[in-house]
Amino acid sequence: MKKHLIGAAAVMAALLVGSAEADACTNLIAAKGATTDGSVMMTYSADSHNLFGFLRHSPAAVHPKGSMREIREWDTNKPLGSIPQVERTYNVVGNMNEHQVAIGESTWGGRHELEDTTGNSVMDYGSLIYVALERARSARE
């Protein structure tokens, strides 16, 4: 176990040194074949000087037919609009839901030709993560 921790620390140090000028989010994932006990581990970090970490919780719920789900921008909490709500949503803590579906992302700006130029977008990348986790029982869903 001690060897694995030392090895993981060395990898983390190398990543930190090598990415001193990086301007993107970071995910580290260890698949079941990479851990001694078969555990899957995932970490996520929003690498930004102006974002402060928080742990978001969205409880499981049953919603009335015809209800709407408000969408707020992930970074600023600014209201973007609403989308139709599904009947049942799942419990979400951080970037993982009660069915152990987890989503990480590494934004870096993206392709400029895919930017919304109308100003009518309702969904940003963070909202997409939360809505997907609230509604999916598996990665395939």
PDB file of C-alpha atoms in Angstrom, residues 5-124:
ATOM      1  CA  LEU A   5       0.802   5.892  -2.299  1.00  0.00           C
ATOM      2  CA  ILE A   6       4.385   6.937  -3.038  1.00  0.00           C
ATOM      3  CA  GLY A   7       3.859   6.120  -6.727  1.00  0.00           C
ATOM      4  CA  ALA A   8       0.592   8.077  -6.822  1.00  0.00           C
ATOM      5  CA  ALA A   9       2.271  11.039  -5.121  1.00  0.00           C
ATOM      6  CA  ALA A  10       5.078  10.976  -7.706  1.00  0.00           C
ATOM      7  CA  VAL A  11       2.576  10.928 -10.572  1.00  0.00           C
ATOM      8  CA  MET A  12       0.641  13.832  -9.024  1.00  0.00           C
ATOM      9  CA  ALA A  13       3.830  15.846  -8.536  1.00  0.00           C
ATOM     10  CA  ALA A  14       4.845  15.247 -12.169  1.00  0.00           C
ATOM     11  CA  LEU A  15       1.415  16.296 -13.382  1.00  0.00           C
ATOM     12  CA  LEU A  16       1.467  19.454 -11.279  1.00  0.00           C
ATOM     13  CA  VAL A  17       4.950  20.455 -12.394  1.00  0.00           C
ATOM     14  CA  GLY A  18       4.231  19.675 -16.031  1.00  0.00           C
ATOM     15  CA  SER A  19       0.974  21.616 -16.067  1.00  0.00           C
ATOM     16  CA  ALA A  20       2.007  24.804 -14.292  1.00  0.00           C
ATOM     17  CA  GLU A  21       0.711  26.884 -17.219  1.00  0.00           C
ATOM     18  CA  ALA A  22      -2.437  24.804 -17.825  1.00  0.00           C
ATOM     19  CA  ASP A  23      -5.788  26.555 -18.019  1.00  0.00           C
ATOM     20  CA  ALA A  24      -8.187  23.628 -17.935  1.00  0.00           C
ATOM     21  CA  CYS A  25      -9.952  21.317 -15.531  1.00  0.00           C
ATOM     22  CA  THR A  26      -8.288  18.133 -14.372  1.00  0.00           C
ATOM     23  CA  ASN A  27      -9.600  14.595 -14.003  1.00  0.00           C
ATOM     24  CA  LEU A  28      -7.687  11.636 -12.634  1.00  0.00           C
ATOM     25  CA  ILE A  29      -9.300   8.241 -13.092  1.00  0.00           C
ATOM     26  CA  ALA A  30      -8.078   4.854 -11.874  1.00  0.00           C
ATOM     27  CA  ALA A  31      -9.980   1.947 -13.447  1.00  0.00           C
ATOM     28  CA  LYS A  32     -10.624  -1.295 -11.571  1.00  0.00           C
ATOM     29  CA  GLY A  33      -7.636  -2.944 -13.270  1.00  0.00           C
ATOM     30  CA  ALA A  34      -5.329  -0.182 -12.005  1.00  0.00           C
ATOM     31  CA  THR A  35      -6.106  -0.578  -8.305  1.00  0.00           C
ATOM     32  CA  THR A  36      -5.085  -3.446  -6.047  1.00  0.00           C
ATOM     33  CA  ASP A  37      -8.604  -4.063  -4.723  1.00  0.00           C
ATOM     34  CA  GLY A  38     -10.518  -3.407  -7.969  1.00  0.00           C
ATOM     35  CA  SER A  39     -11.905  -0.067  -6.789  1.00  0.00           C
ATOM     36  CA  VAL A  40     -12.617   2.626  -9.335  1.00  0.00           C
ATOM     37  CA  MET A  41     -11.507   6.095  -8.280  1.00  0.00           C
ATOM     38  CA  MET A  42     -12.140   9.458  -9.897  1.00  0.00           C
ATOM     39  CA  THR A  43     -11.164  12.980  -8.894  1.00  0.00           C
ATOM     40  CA  TYR A  44     -12.105  16.284 -10.474  1.00  0.00           C
ATOM     41  CA  SER A  45     -10.647  19.731 -10.028  1.00  0.00           C
ATOM     42  CA  ALA A  46     -11.814  23.020 -11.538  1.00  0.00           C
ATOM     43  CA  ASP A  47      -8.403  24.606 -12.092  1.00  0.00           C
ATOM     44  CA  SER A  48      -9.396  28.217 -11.850  1.00  0.00           C
ATOM     45  CA  HIS A  49      -8.231  31.051  -9.646  1.00  0.00           C
ATOM     46  CA  ASN A  50     -11.739  32.503  -9.452  1.00  0.00           C
ATOM     47  CA  LEU A  51     -13.837  29.398  -8.792  1.00  0.00           C
ATOM     48  CA  PHE A  52     -14.154  28.118  -5.282  1.00  0.00           C
ATOM     49  CA  GLY A  53     -14.971  24.474  -4.692  1.00  0.00           C
ATOM     50  CA  PHE A  54     -18.354  23.451  -3.444  1.00  0.00           C
ATOM     51  CA  LEU A  55     -20.235  20.196  -3.192  1.00  0.00           C
ATOM     52  CA  ARG A  56     -23.608  20.426  -4.907  1.00  0.00           C
ATOM     53  CA  HIS A  57     -26.468  18.173  -3.815  1.00  0.00           C
ATOM     54  CA  SER A  58     -29.628  17.533  -5.793  1.00  0.00           C
ATOM     55  CA  PRO A  59     -31.952  15.133  -3.924  1.00  0.00           C
ATOM     56  CA  ALA A  60     -33.921  12.442  -5.713  1.00  0.00           C
ATOM     57  CA  ALA A  61     -37.471  13.561  -6.410  1.00  0.00           C
ATOM     58  CA  VAL A  62     -40.729  12.823  -8.177  1.00  0.00           C
ATOM     59  CA  HIS A  63     -41.929  15.815 -10.194  1.00  0.00           C
ATOM     60  CA  PRO A  64     -45.470  16.733 -11.270  1.00  0.00           C
ATOM     61  CA  LYS A  65     -46.310  16.202 -14.923  1.00  0.00           C
ATOM     62  CA  GLY A  66     -45.629  19.335 -16.964  1.00  0.00           C
ATOM     63  CA  SER A  67     -43.154  20.839 -14.483  1.00  0.00           C
ATOM     64  CA  MET A  68     -40.039  22.646 -15.641  1.00  0.00           C
ATOM     65  CA  ARG A  69     -36.443  22.450 -14.446  1.00  0.00           C
ATOM     66  CA  GLU A  70     -34.619  25.745 -14.095  1.00  0.00           C
ATOM     67  CA  ILE A  71     -31.148  25.800 -15.639  1.00  0.00           C
ATOM     68  CA  ARG A  72     -28.455  27.986 -14.072  1.00  0.00           C
ATOM     69  CA  GLU A  73     -24.947  28.562 -15.361  1.00  0.00           C
ATOM     70  CA  TRP A  74     -22.490  26.377 -13.486  1.00  0.00           C
ATOM     71  CA  ASP A  75     -19.818  29.003 -12.926  1.00  0.00           C
ATOM     72  CA  THR A  76     -21.960  32.056 -12.088  1.00  0.00           C
ATOM     73  CA  ASN A  77     -25.364  30.605 -11.047  1.00  0.00           C
ATOM     74  CA  LYS A  78     -26.952  32.999 -13.574  1.00  0.00           C
ATOM     75  CA  PRO A  79     -30.411  31.774 -14.728  1.00  0.00           C
ATOM     76  CA  LEU A  80     -30.259  30.555 -18.338  1.00  0.00           C
ATOM     77  CA  GLY A  81     -33.818  29.298 -18.813  1.00  0.00           C
ATOM     78  CA  SER A  82     -35.900  26.181 -18.207  1.00  0.00           C
ATOM     79  CA  ILE A  83     -36.374  22.752 -19.763  1.00  0.00           C
ATOM     80  CA  PRO A  84     -39.161  20.191 -19.268  1.00  0.00           C
ATOM     81  CA  GLN A  85     -38.625  18.140 -16.107  1.00  0.00           C
ATOM     82  CA  VAL A  86     -38.770  14.351 -16.135  1.00  0.00           C
ATOM     83  CA  GLU A  87     -41.062  12.473 -13.753  1.00  0.00           C
ATOM     84  CA  ARG A  88     -38.268  11.070 -11.548  1.00  0.00           C
ATOM     85  CA  THR A  89     -34.778  12.375 -10.859  1.00  0.00           C
ATOM     86  CA  TYR A  90     -31.941  10.678  -8.984  1.00  0.00           C
ATOM     87  CA  ASN A  91     -29.887  11.791  -6.003  1.00  0.00           C
ATOM     88  CA  VAL A  92     -26.730  13.635  -7.101  1.00  0.00           C
ATOM     89  CA  VAL A  93     -23.801  14.628  -4.891  1.00  0.00           C
ATOM     90  CA  GLY A  94     -20.990  16.461  -6.645  1.00  0.00           C
ATOM     91  CA  ASN A  95     -20.413  14.862 -10.024  1.00  0.00           C
ATOM     92  CA  MET A  96     -21.827  11.415  -9.164  1.00  0.00           C
ATOM     93  CA  ASN A  97     -25.347  10.087  -8.710  1.00  0.00           C
ATOM     94  CA  GLU A  98     -26.888   7.367  -6.571  1.00  0.00           C
ATOM     95  CA  HIS A  99     -26.300   4.793  -9.336  1.00  0.00           C
ATOM     96  CA  GLN A 100     -22.553   5.521  -9.301  1.00  0.00           C
ATOM     97  CA  VAL A 101     -22.677   7.283 -12.640  1.00  0.00           C
ATOM     98  CA  ALA A 102     -19.928   9.917 -12.549  1.00  0.00           C
ATOM     99  CA  ILE A 103     -19.045  12.642 -15.029  1.00  0.00           C
ATOM    100  CA  GLY A 104     -15.820  14.613 -15.240  1.00  0.00           C
ATOM    101  CA  GLU A 105     -14.887  17.208 -17.816  1.00  0.00           C
ATOM    102  CA  SER A 106     -11.805  18.991 -19.035  1.00  0.00           C
ATOM    103  CA  THR A 107     -12.840  22.255 -20.633  1.00  0.00           C
ATOM    104  CA  TRP A 108     -10.245  24.270 -22.443  1.00  0.00           C
ATOM    105  CA  GLY A 109     -12.329  26.727 -24.438  1.00  0.00           C
ATOM    106  CA  GLY A 110     -13.591  24.463 -27.181  1.00  0.00           C
ATOM    107  CA  ARG A 111     -14.102  25.024 -30.880  1.00  0.00           C
ATOM    108  CA  HIS A 112     -15.142  28.564 -31.732  1.00  0.00           C
ATOM    109  CA  GLU A 113     -17.466  27.429 -34.543  1.00  0.00           C
ATOM    110  CA  LEU A 114     -19.563  25.616 -31.908  1.00  0.00           C
ATOM    111  CA  GLU A 115     -20.144  28.728 -29.782  1.00  0.00           C
ATOM    112  CA  ASP A 116     -23.701  30.003 -29.460  1.00  0.00           C
ATOM    113  CA  THR A 117     -23.869  33.324 -31.281  1.00  0.00           C
ATOM    114  CA  THR A 118     -27.617  33.790 -30.710  1.00  0.00           C
ATOM    115  CA  GLY A 119     -27.464  34.311 -26.952  1.00  0.00           C
ATOM    116  CA  ASN A 120     -30.364  31.880 -26.556  1.00  0.00           C
ATOM    117  CA  SER A 121     -28.507  28.902 -25.064  1.00  0.00           C
ATOM    118  CA  VAL A 122     -30.170  27.335 -22.061  1.00  0.00           C
ATOM    119  CA  MET A 123     -27.540  24.709 -21.264  1.00  0.00           C
ATOM    120  CA  ASP A 124     -23.889  25.183 -20.375  1.00  0.00           C
TER     121      ASP A 124
END
